[in-house]
Amino acid sequence: VGKRLEVMKEIVPSVRRVAILANPQHPGEKAELRVSLEAAEHLRVQTSYVQILPGENPENAFDRIRQERVQGIVVFQDAGMVARAAKIAEFALKERLLAVSGWAQFAHAGFLATYGPNLDDVYRRLAVFVDRLLKGARAESLPVELPTRIELAVNMKTAKALGLTVPQSVLLRADEVIQ
């Protein structure tokens, strides 16, 4: 989670203030927020936490973000945020804000960059667990697994629209560069 802020800072080292946009009802939100705040402190980045509930009009959150006068947005990923990804990307571009998140589909929606698990791999592993359950395994006997493949995606169209030059060091590490 902290790597998303690091990538943002690597692309634009002058970033000093970001908004964290999250659904407070998402089960992983508290842990993700804790790690993000630790990373922000380490990187000397001030944060503003902006909640957006499922079904809430995103314009309310956008107004709060505007009031905070931030340079970027870190969006915690969940199904609700995925559904709003294009709208958030459009807002960020209009306001000239850097936007990062954790799944590549956010970069495809127009976010500047994403850093997180490869969802195709996660879904393949999920199928293995479903198969084991259908064959009689007890859920509590299955191991907890963390994603093993993490990917960095960079949207060059968004970078260009923001007038940014993405450092070569970021592009060389990127698993996907969206033109």
PDB file of C-alpha atoms in Angstrom:
ATOM      1  CA  VAL A   1       0.000   0.000   0.000  1.00  0.00           C
ATOM      2  CA  GLY A   2       2.778   2.424   0.878  1.00  0.00           C
ATOM      3  CA  LYS A   3       4.428   1.802  -2.484  1.00  0.00           C
ATOM      4  CA  ARG A   4       1.589   3.689  -4.185  1.00  0.00           C
ATOM      5  CA  LEU A   5       2.653   6.865  -2.414  1.00  0.00           C
ATOM      6  CA  GLU A   6       6.287   6.104  -3.212  1.00  0.00           C
ATOM      7  CA  VAL A   7       5.455   5.758  -6.913  1.00  0.00           C
ATOM      8  CA  MET A   8       3.528   9.035  -6.823  1.00  0.00           C
ATOM      9  CA  LYS A   9       6.491  10.774  -5.166  1.00  0.00           C
ATOM     10  CA  GLU A  10       8.921   9.238  -7.631  1.00  0.00           C
ATOM     11  CA  ILE A  11       6.893  10.583 -10.552  1.00  0.00           C
ATOM     12  CA  VAL A  12       6.395  13.999  -8.921  1.00  0.00           C
ATOM     13  CA  PRO A  13       8.906  14.492  -6.084  1.00  0.00           C
ATOM     14  CA  SER A  14       7.326  17.809  -5.051  1.00  0.00           C
ATOM     15  CA  VAL A  15       4.122  16.129  -3.820  1.00  0.00           C
ATOM     16  CA  ARG A  16       3.529  17.219  -0.241  1.00  0.00           C
ATOM     17  CA  ARG A  17      -0.201  16.753   0.336  1.00  0.00           C
ATOM     18  CA  VAL A  18      -2.552  13.967  -0.778  1.00  0.00           C
ATOM     19  CA  ALA A  19      -6.088  12.858  -0.078  1.00  0.00           C
ATOM     20  CA  ILE A  20      -6.838   9.262   0.782  1.00  0.00           C
ATOM     21  CA  LEU A  21     -10.219   8.332  -0.658  1.00  0.00           C
ATOM     22  CA  ALA A  22     -11.753   5.219   0.889  1.00  0.00           C
ATOM     23  CA  ASN A  23     -14.915   3.347   1.725  1.00  0.00           C
ATOM     24  CA  PRO A  24     -14.828   3.070   5.549  1.00  0.00           C
ATOM     25  CA  GLN A  25     -17.044  -0.037   5.373  1.00  0.00           C
ATOM     26  CA  HIS A  26     -14.512  -2.049   3.371  1.00  0.00           C
ATOM     27  CA  PRO A  27     -12.992  -4.786   5.592  1.00  0.00           C
ATOM     28  CA  GLY A  28      -9.373  -3.969   4.701  1.00  0.00           C
ATOM     29  CA  GLU A  29      -9.739  -0.209   5.017  1.00  0.00           C
ATOM     30  CA  LYS A  30      -8.341   0.179   8.546  1.00  0.00           C
ATOM     31  CA  ALA A  31      -5.162  -1.783   7.818  1.00  0.00           C
ATOM     32  CA  GLU A  32      -4.693  -0.055   4.475  1.00  0.00           C
ATOM     33  CA  LEU A  33      -5.135   3.348   6.102  1.00  0.00           C
ATOM     34  CA  ARG A  34      -2.643   2.558   8.876  1.00  0.00           C
ATOM     35  CA  VAL A  35       0.032   1.483   6.371  1.00  0.00           C
ATOM     36  CA  SER A  36      -0.681   4.458   4.114  1.00  0.00           C
ATOM     37  CA  LEU A  37      -0.315   6.905   6.998  1.00  0.00           C
ATOM     38  CA  GLU A  38       2.975   5.289   8.035  1.00  0.00           C
ATOM     39  CA  ALA A  39       4.281   5.573   4.460  1.00  0.00           C
ATOM     40  CA  ALA A  40       3.100   9.172   4.208  1.00  0.00           C
ATOM     41  CA  GLU A  41       4.919  10.076   7.418  1.00  0.00           C
ATOM     42  CA  HIS A  42       8.100   8.401   6.152  1.00  0.00           C
ATOM     43  CA  LEU A  43       7.814  10.278   2.836  1.00  0.00           C
ATOM     44  CA  ARG A  44       6.926  13.562   4.589  1.00  0.00           C
ATOM     45  CA  VAL A  45       3.569  13.775   2.860  1.00  0.00           C
ATOM     46  CA  GLN A  46       0.544  15.237   4.624  1.00  0.00           C
ATOM     47  CA  THR A  47      -2.695  13.339   4.199  1.00  0.00           C
ATOM     48  CA  SER A  48      -6.380  14.084   4.366  1.00  0.00           C
ATOM     49  CA  TYR A  49      -8.736  11.176   4.824  1.00  0.00           C
ATOM     50  CA  VAL A  50     -11.922  11.441   2.759  1.00  0.00           C
ATOM     51  CA  GLN A  51     -14.600   8.806   3.202  1.00  0.00           C
ATOM     52  CA  ILE A  52     -17.059   7.819   0.533  1.00  0.00           C
ATOM     53  CA  LEU A  53     -19.836   5.417   1.430  1.00  0.00           C
ATOM     54  CA  PRO A  54     -21.419   2.997  -1.037  1.00  0.00           C
ATOM     55  CA  GLY A  55     -24.230   4.764  -2.850  1.00  0.00           C
ATOM     56  CA  GLU A  56     -23.019   8.216  -1.787  1.00  0.00           C
ATOM     57  CA  ASN A  57     -22.747  10.830  -4.511  1.00  0.00           C
ATOM     58  CA  PRO A  58     -18.995  11.095  -5.283  1.00  0.00           C
ATOM     59  CA  GLU A  59     -19.370  14.855  -5.787  1.00  0.00           C
ATOM     60  CA  ASN A  60     -19.565  15.225  -1.985  1.00  0.00           C
ATOM     61  CA  ALA A  61     -16.147  13.577  -1.640  1.00  0.00           C
ATOM     62  CA  PHE A  62     -14.794  15.604  -4.564  1.00  0.00           C
ATOM     63  CA  ASP A  63     -15.878  18.829  -2.827  1.00  0.00           C
ATOM     64  CA  ARG A  64     -14.040  17.752   0.345  1.00  0.00           C
ATOM     65  CA  ILE A  65     -10.929  16.922  -1.695  1.00  0.00           C
ATOM     66  CA  ARG A  66     -11.033  20.338  -3.398  1.00  0.00           C
ATOM     67  CA  GLN A  67     -11.236  22.027   0.010  1.00  0.00           C
ATOM     68  CA  GLU A  68      -8.103  20.169   1.163  1.00  0.00           C
ATOM     69  CA  ARG A  69      -6.008  21.614  -1.700  1.00  0.00           C
ATOM     70  CA  VAL A  70      -4.137  18.388  -2.281  1.00  0.00           C
ATOM     71  CA  GLN A  71      -1.805  17.472  -5.144  1.00  0.00           C
ATOM     72  CA  GLY A  72      -2.909  13.876  -5.445  1.00  0.00           C
ATOM     73  CA  ILE A  73      -5.392  11.186  -4.491  1.00  0.00           C
ATOM     74  CA  VAL A  74      -4.700   7.676  -3.234  1.00  0.00           C
ATOM     75  CA  VAL A  75      -7.807   5.574  -3.781  1.00  0.00           C
ATOM     76  CA  PHE A  76      -8.292   2.386  -1.778  1.00  0.00           C
ATOM     77  CA  GLN A  77      -9.670  -0.229  -4.096  1.00  0.00           C
ATOM     78  CA  ASP A  78     -12.940  -2.060  -3.612  1.00  0.00           C
ATOM     79  CA  ALA A  79     -15.904  -2.835  -5.855  1.00  0.00           C
ATOM     80  CA  GLY A  80     -17.504   0.548  -5.228  1.00  0.00           C
ATOM     81  CA  MET A  81     -14.350   2.407  -6.157  1.00  0.00           C
ATOM     82  CA  VAL A  82     -13.936   0.297  -9.287  1.00  0.00           C
ATOM     83  CA  ALA A  83     -17.454   1.304 -10.316  1.00  0.00           C
ATOM     84  CA  ARG A  84     -16.479   4.961  -9.780  1.00  0.00           C
ATOM     85  CA  ALA A  85     -12.958   4.712 -11.236  1.00  0.00           C
ATOM     86  CA  ALA A  86     -13.669   6.592 -14.475  1.00  0.00           C
ATOM     87  CA  LYS A  87     -15.513   9.357 -12.615  1.00  0.00           C
ATOM     88  CA  ILE A  88     -12.677   9.700 -10.077  1.00  0.00           C
ATOM     89  CA  ALA A  89     -10.092   9.755 -12.892  1.00  0.00           C
ATOM     90  CA  GLU A  90     -12.100  12.432 -14.730  1.00  0.00           C
ATOM     91  CA  PHE A  91     -12.283  14.520 -11.551  1.00  0.00           C
ATOM     92  CA  ALA A  92      -8.563  14.113 -10.880  1.00  0.00           C
ATOM     93  CA  LEU A  93      -7.634  15.135 -14.405  1.00  0.00           C
ATOM     94  CA  LYS A  94      -9.970  18.152 -14.330  1.00  0.00           C
ATOM     95  CA  GLU A  95      -8.466  19.265 -11.003  1.00  0.00           C
ATOM     96  CA  ARG A  96      -4.915  18.410 -12.195  1.00  0.00           C
ATOM     97  CA  LEU A  97      -4.426  15.861  -9.406  1.00  0.00           C
ATOM     98  CA  LEU A  98      -2.276  12.755  -9.486  1.00  0.00           C
ATOM     99  CA  ALA A  99      -4.403   9.657  -8.893  1.00  0.00           C
ATOM    100  CA  VAL A 100      -3.048   6.266  -7.834  1.00  0.00           C
ATOM    101  CA  SER A 101      -4.627   3.038  -6.650  1.00  0.00           C
ATOM    102  CA  GLY A 102      -3.969  -0.661  -6.358  1.00  0.00           C
ATOM    103  CA  TRP A 103      -5.438  -2.458  -9.365  1.00  0.00           C
ATOM    104  CA  ALA A 104      -4.419  -1.988 -13.000  1.00  0.00           C
ATOM    105  CA  GLN A 105      -8.019  -1.452 -14.054  1.00  0.00           C
ATOM    106  CA  PHE A 106      -7.829   1.955 -12.324  1.00  0.00           C
ATOM    107  CA  ALA A 107      -4.937   2.923 -14.616  1.00  0.00           C
ATOM    108  CA  HIS A 108      -7.021   1.777 -17.573  1.00  0.00           C
ATOM    109  CA  ALA A 109      -9.807   4.065 -16.312  1.00  0.00           C
ATOM    110  CA  GLY A 110      -7.436   7.051 -16.391  1.00  0.00           C
ATOM    111  CA  PHE A 111      -5.498   7.030 -13.108  1.00  0.00           C
ATOM    112  CA  LEU A 112      -1.845   8.033 -13.438  1.00  0.00           C
ATOM    113  CA  ALA A 113      -0.503   4.829 -11.885  1.00  0.00           C
ATOM    114  CA  THR A 114      -1.431   1.725  -9.955  1.00  0.00           C
ATOM    115  CA  TYR A 115       0.597  -0.631  -7.813  1.00  0.00           C
ATOM    116  CA  GLY A 116      -0.940  -3.793  -6.454  1.00  0.00           C
ATOM    117  CA  PRO A 117      -1.796  -7.439  -6.945  1.00  0.00           C
ATOM    118  CA  ASN A 118      -2.434  -8.902 -10.364  1.00  0.00           C
ATOM    119  CA  LEU A 119      -6.145  -9.687 -10.167  1.00  0.00           C
ATOM    120  CA  ASP A 120      -6.012 -12.412 -12.826  1.00  0.00           C
ATOM    121  CA  ASP A 121      -3.562 -14.330 -10.630  1.00  0.00           C
ATOM    122  CA  VAL A 122      -5.721 -13.752  -7.558  1.00  0.00           C
ATOM    123  CA  TYR A 123      -8.802 -15.092  -9.351  1.00  0.00           C
ATOM    124  CA  ARG A 124      -6.908 -18.171 -10.576  1.00  0.00           C
ATOM    125  CA  ARG A 125      -5.853 -18.935  -6.989  1.00  0.00           C
ATOM    126  CA  LEU A 126      -9.438 -18.386  -5.873  1.00  0.00           C
ATOM    127  CA  ALA A 127     -10.568 -21.054  -8.341  1.00  0.00           C
ATOM    128  CA  VAL A 128      -8.144 -23.520  -6.727  1.00  0.00           C
ATOM    129  CA  PHE A 129      -9.710 -22.844  -3.321  1.00  0.00           C
ATOM    130  CA  VAL A 130     -13.252 -23.214  -4.680  1.00  0.00           C
ATOM    131  CA  ASP A 131     -12.240 -26.529  -6.256  1.00  0.00           C
ATOM    132  CA  ARG A 132     -10.854 -27.768  -2.939  1.00  0.00           C
ATOM    133  CA  LEU A 133     -14.024 -26.717  -1.107  1.00  0.00           C
ATOM    134  CA  LEU A 134     -16.220 -28.448  -3.673  1.00  0.00           C
ATOM    135  CA  LYS A 135     -14.164 -31.609  -3.176  1.00  0.00           C
ATOM    136  CA  GLY A 136     -14.937 -31.571   0.547  1.00  0.00           C
ATOM    137  CA  ALA A 137     -12.146 -29.541   2.152  1.00  0.00           C
ATOM    138  CA  ARG A 138     -13.181 -27.574   5.218  1.00  0.00           C
ATOM    139  CA  ALA A 139     -12.760 -23.807   4.872  1.00  0.00           C
ATOM    140  CA  GLU A 140     -10.760 -23.553   8.108  1.00  0.00           C
ATOM    141  CA  SER A 141      -8.258 -26.099   6.777  1.00  0.00           C
ATOM    142  CA  LEU A 142      -7.336 -23.918   3.787  1.00  0.00           C
ATOM    143  CA  PRO A 143      -4.248 -21.723   4.128  1.00  0.00           C
ATOM    144  CA  VAL A 144      -4.356 -17.946   3.931  1.00  0.00           C
ATOM    145  CA  GLU A 145      -2.463 -16.741   0.887  1.00  0.00           C
ATOM    146  CA  LEU A 146      -1.188 -13.331  -0.046  1.00  0.00           C
ATOM    147  CA  PRO A 147      -0.818 -12.267  -3.671  1.00  0.00           C
ATOM    148  CA  THR A 148       2.543 -13.230  -5.105  1.00  0.00           C
ATOM    149  CA  ARG A 149       2.526 -11.110  -8.249  1.00  0.00           C
ATOM    150  CA  ILE A 150       2.459  -7.352  -7.780  1.00  0.00           C
ATOM    151  CA  GLU A 151       2.249  -5.113 -10.825  1.00  0.00           C
ATOM    152  CA  LEU A 152       2.923  -1.487 -11.608  1.00  0.00           C
ATOM    153  CA  ALA A 153       0.854   0.141 -14.350  1.00  0.00           C
ATOM    154  CA  VAL A 154       1.439   3.673 -15.649  1.00  0.00           C
ATOM    155  CA  ASN A 155      -0.958   5.597 -17.855  1.00  0.00           C
ATOM    156  CA  MET A 156       1.117   7.759 -20.194  1.00  0.00           C
ATOM    157  CA  LYS A 157      -1.963   9.405 -21.710  1.00  0.00           C
ATOM    158  CA  THR A 158      -2.853  10.725 -18.250  1.00  0.00           C
ATOM    159  CA  ALA A 159       0.753  11.752 -17.595  1.00  0.00           C
ATOM    160  CA  LYS A 160       0.798  13.705 -20.847  1.00  0.00           C
ATOM    161  CA  ALA A 161      -2.537  15.371 -20.052  1.00  0.00           C
ATOM    162  CA  LEU A 162      -1.076  16.459 -16.689  1.00  0.00           C
ATOM    163  CA  GLY A 163       2.107  17.709 -18.362  1.00  0.00           C
ATOM    164  CA  LEU A 164       4.255  15.150 -16.548  1.00  0.00           C
ATOM    165  CA  THR A 165       7.367  13.354 -17.645  1.00  0.00           C
ATOM    166  CA  VAL A 166       7.387   9.942 -16.010  1.00  0.00           C
ATOM    167  CA  PRO A 167      10.951   9.074 -14.941  1.00  0.00           C
ATOM    168  CA  GLN A 168      12.643   6.297 -16.859  1.00  0.00           C
ATOM    169  CA  SER A 169      13.226   4.469 -13.558  1.00  0.00           C
ATOM    170  CA  VAL A 170       9.446   4.131 -13.143  1.00  0.00           C
ATOM    171  CA  LEU A 171       8.824   3.129 -16.752  1.00  0.00           C
ATOM    172  CA  LEU A 172      11.501   0.433 -16.613  1.00  0.00           C
ATOM    173  CA  ARG A 173       9.843  -1.135 -13.568  1.00  0.00           C
ATOM    174  CA  ALA A 174       6.319  -0.893 -14.997  1.00  0.00           C
ATOM    175  CA  ASP A 175       4.612  -4.148 -15.900  1.00  0.00           C
ATOM    176  CA  GLU A 176       2.253  -2.195 -18.124  1.00  0.00           C
ATOM    177  CA  VAL A 177       2.588   1.193 -19.801  1.00  0.00           C
ATOM    178  CA  ILE A 178      -0.737   2.411 -21.145  1.00  0.00           C
ATOM    179  CA  GLN A 179      -0.425   4.601 -24.215  1.00  0.00           C
TER     180      GLN A 179
END
